[in-house]
């Protein structure tokens, strides 16, 4: 395994920041559409987790596999998802990639390596491992697969089975744990008993990396290294980043269970604000530049939302109601 | 002579030889050749394509799904059908939903060594076709002959959709054939295993052979039972079943599964709702008893339907 990837540059940082900003603005819009009753289904946001998420997506390239999870709007955009398709799924447009059949955080385009998560947490870990196994069998090298998970998801059997199986086959899998202190209302004290989630890396025999989830530079550097190591034969990489979910579990959740002291602690910082401060302190951009970027993104999000709201919903009469690809195998019988 | 088990091995060998997308993944299936030797020698013959997995059913199926998305055609072996419950989530929530949700099909084959054998007990004997058939998005097959287990496994690999392949362990060694066919009925078509006019027995898997023995017993008394081998339980060939009932007017459905909500109740439900007028008598069914599958051979042999309990039920159906 070659030692060090190229250092994170100013332009890398700014590009990542812009994607974080787009994610934040888009999610603010989703929240307001949710309050207005216009969203089909639930809204689960990644506020406070954008630095980590974007750092995953940004280090993957075409041909890699990415299975994002609940709070990965930023990583999704970095991997090539669009504001348009995001809004189409949330607003229930027929033109969305999931055609109304599944929505929101469950969206994806598996053919492009952008996997569509199932709700069952942990399940995507073995799926990405299997994708990498298939690529290896085809003789492809230099491919990386990444998936994200929460502190809660690390307690599932699927997380364990997937990471263990990937480790046995030394697959180029990057598993990124956003340790946001809660799984819905469950605090970490009720989630695991090891001192640190990163301790699990040794148990699986995989490399471990820690990032400060509130610090974009730390996330970028850590993910760059982890993806680089996976790509160059280092086997599975477990990344753990402490941070805090800055919103409720979903928009329906008032987060009353939040331990207020966490908010004031280091993990409670807002990664987007810290990134802005960093950009200003480095003199890379002015406050006016950043405000203009925000306005631009807001404009794009608002215009796109207005357009999508005029698109038709899925038509039950047009759905072929077929769960199998082969027409001969579809059950004709239905006890109507 | 080729056994049912050897036919499974030969089908996998042919799939590996003819389709570079195929690979095998499962516990002990590599150099060891599998718990039942269904992959004997294949690791040798196809280096790097017959892979030992950890003891990890969720990962086995989950990895097959990811591989299938990438264009591979994995065949995964559950050591026993019973352990597929540890991979259930991946099968029913991931593989089975993928095509409907994303438009991307999921061509995996999950081999389930199924059904009871003497002394196998509660955790190595289960018949799970009914639970998998319940979820949309899966093809569920139950080959009952050497010929079918061979052609249907090859067809299962060719299908773009996930196939739950319920191969019956009771048939592994004693069912034999001279040679293997090149063609067969497609999956989704039932087969008239024995023609008759007095009553129809609809069955699948190992119960086909118990039913045929029962039919032979009644033939000695002058009654001709028609025996329909479903071959696949999903899709279920309702047309062939209804056509048979139209000829005989009487229906007995036999399955080794537990009674609640299984293939027997599904077949009777379809015939009652779509072919009520064809029936001269209330349909009947026989299932295994509603307990875990017992371990002791003396208990096991009365837990599941047998030729004699099937014959007795057929006599009641015929009022003899
Ligand atoms: C296997 C499973 N059990 C329960 C749920 C319901 N659920 C959805 S999100 C969630 C909390 C997840 O917590 P964590 O993994 O820490 O991710 P976070 O929400 O904090 O990002 C739960 C319990 C689920 N989706 N999957
Ligand atoms: Mg959490």
Coordinates of C-alpha atoms in Angstrom, one line a residue, chain A residues 63 65 97-99 101-102 106-111 113 115-135 137-138 157-158 160-162 164-166 168-169 171 319-326 328-331 333-335, chain B residues 23 25 48-49 51-52 54-72 86 89-90 93-94 96-105 136-139 155 158-162 186-188 233-236 238 266 269-270 273-274:
Chain A
X63 CA -17.1 3.2 -11.2
X65 CA -19.9 2.0 -5.3
X97 CA -35.7 8.0 -10.0
X98 CA -37.8 5.8 -7.8
X99 CA -41.1 6.5 -9.7
X101 CA -42.3 3.2 -5.6
X102 CA -39.9 4.2 -2.9
X106 CA -34.2 5.2 0.0
X107 CA -33.5 6.6 -3.4
X108 CA -30.6 5.5 -5.6
X109 CA -29.5 4.4 -9.1
X110 CA -27.8 1.1 -8.5
X111 CA -26.7 0.9 -12.2
X113 CA -23.0 2.4 -8.4
X115 CA -27.1 2.0 -4.2
X116 CA -30.7 2.5 -2.9
X117 CA -30.6 1.7 0.8
X118 CA -33.2 -0.5 2.4
X119 CA -34.4 0.7 5.8
X120 CA -33.0 -2.2 7.7
X121 CA -29.9 -0.8 9.1
X122 CA -26.6 -2.6 8.5
X123 CA -28.0 -4.4 5.4
X124 CA -26.0 -2.3 2.9
X125 CA -22.6 -3.3 4.4
X126 CA -22.7 -6.9 3.0
X127 CA -24.3 -5.6 -0.2
X128 CA -21.4 -3.3 -0.9
X129 CA -18.9 -6.0 0.0
X130 CA -20.6 -8.3 -2.5
X131 CA -20.4 -5.6 -5.2
X132 CA -16.7 -5.4 -4.6
X133 CA -16.3 -9.2 -4.7
X134 CA -18.1 -9.3 -8.1
X135 CA -15.8 -6.5 -9.4
X137 CA -14.0 -11.6 -9.9
X138 CA -14.3 -9.6 -13.1
X157 CA -25.9 -8.3 13.0
X158 CA -25.7 -7.2 9.4
X160 CA -21.0 -7.3 12.0
X161 CA -21.5 -9.9 9.3
X162 CA -20.8 -7.6 6.4
X164 CA -16.3 -9.5 9.0
X165 CA -16.9 -11.1 5.6
X166 CA -15.3 -8.1 3.9
X168 CA -11.9 -12.1 5.5
X169 CA -11.8 -11.4 1.7
X171 CA -12.3 -6.2 0.1
X319 CA -47.8 1.2 -12.7
X320 CA -47.5 -2.4 -13.9
X321 CA -47.5 -3.6 -10.2
X322 CA -44.7 -6.1 -11.1
X323 CA -42.2 -7.2 -8.5
X324 CA -40.5 -9.5 -10.9
X325 CA -38.7 -8.5 -14.1
X326 CA -39.9 -11.5 -16.1
X328 CA -44.0 -15.0 -17.3
X329 CA -43.2 -15.3 -13.6
X330 CA -45.6 -12.7 -12.4
X331 CA -48.5 -14.2 -10.5
X333 CA -53.8 -14.7 -9.6
X334 CA -54.9 -12.0 -7.2
X335 CA -57.7 -12.4 -4.6
Chain B
X23 CA -19.9 -17.9 -9.0
X25 CA -20.6 -18.6 -2.3
X48 CA -11.5 -18.6 -7.6
X49 CA -15.2 -19.0 -8.4
X51 CA -15.8 -19.4 -2.5
X52 CA -16.0 -20.3 1.2
X54 CA -17.8 -17.2 6.9
X55 CA -20.7 -18.6 9.0
X56 CA -22.8 -15.6 8.1
X57 CA -26.1 -16.0 6.3
X58 CA -27.0 -12.3 6.3
X59 CA -23.6 -11.5 4.7
X60 CA -23.9 -14.4 2.2
X61 CA -27.2 -13.2 0.8
X62 CA -26.3 -9.6 1.2
X63 CA -23.1 -10.1 -0.8
X64 CA -24.9 -12.0 -3.4
X65 CA -27.2 -9.1 -3.9
X66 CA -24.4 -6.6 -4.3
X67 CA -22.7 -8.9 -6.7
X68 CA -25.9 -9.4 -8.7
X69 CA -26.3 -5.6 -9.0
X70 CA -22.9 -5.6 -10.5
X71 CA -23.9 -8.1 -13.1
X72 CA -22.7 -11.4 -11.5
X86 CA -30.6 -15.7 9.5
X89 CA -33.9 -10.0 5.9
X90 CA -31.6 -9.7 2.9
X93 CA -36.4 -7.0 2.1
X94 CA -33.4 -6.5 -0.2
X96 CA -37.1 -9.2 -3.3
X97 CA -37.7 -5.4 -3.3
X98 CA -34.9 -4.4 -5.6
X99 CA -36.5 -4.7 -9.0
X100 CA -39.8 -3.0 -8.0
X101 CA -38.0 -0.2 -6.2
X102 CA -35.2 0.5 -8.6
X103 CA -35.9 -1.3 -11.9
X104 CA -32.7 -3.2 -11.4
X105 CA -33.2 -6.9 -11.2
X136 CA -43.6 -10.4 -3.6
X137 CA -40.5 -10.3 -5.8
X138 CA -39.2 -13.9 -5.4
X139 CA -39.5 -17.0 -7.5
X155 CA -33.1 -22.1 -15.4
X158 CA -30.6 -17.7 -16.1
X159 CA -33.6 -15.9 -14.6
X160 CA -33.0 -12.2 -13.9
X161 CA -35.1 -12.4 -10.6
X162 CA -34.1 -13.9 -7.2
X186 CA -40.3 -24.0 -17.8
X187 CA -40.5 -22.8 -14.2
X188 CA -44.1 -21.8 -13.5
X233 CA -44.9 -22.8 -5.8
X234 CA -44.4 -19.2 -7.0
X235 CA -45.5 -18.7 -9.6
X236 CA -48.2 -21.3 -8.9
X238 CA -53.4 -22.4 -11.1
X266 CA -53.2 -21.3 -1.2
X269 CA -58.2 -21.0 -1.8
X270 CA -57.6 -20.6 -5.6
X273 CA -62.7 -19.1 -5.5
X274 CA -62.0 -19.8 -9.1

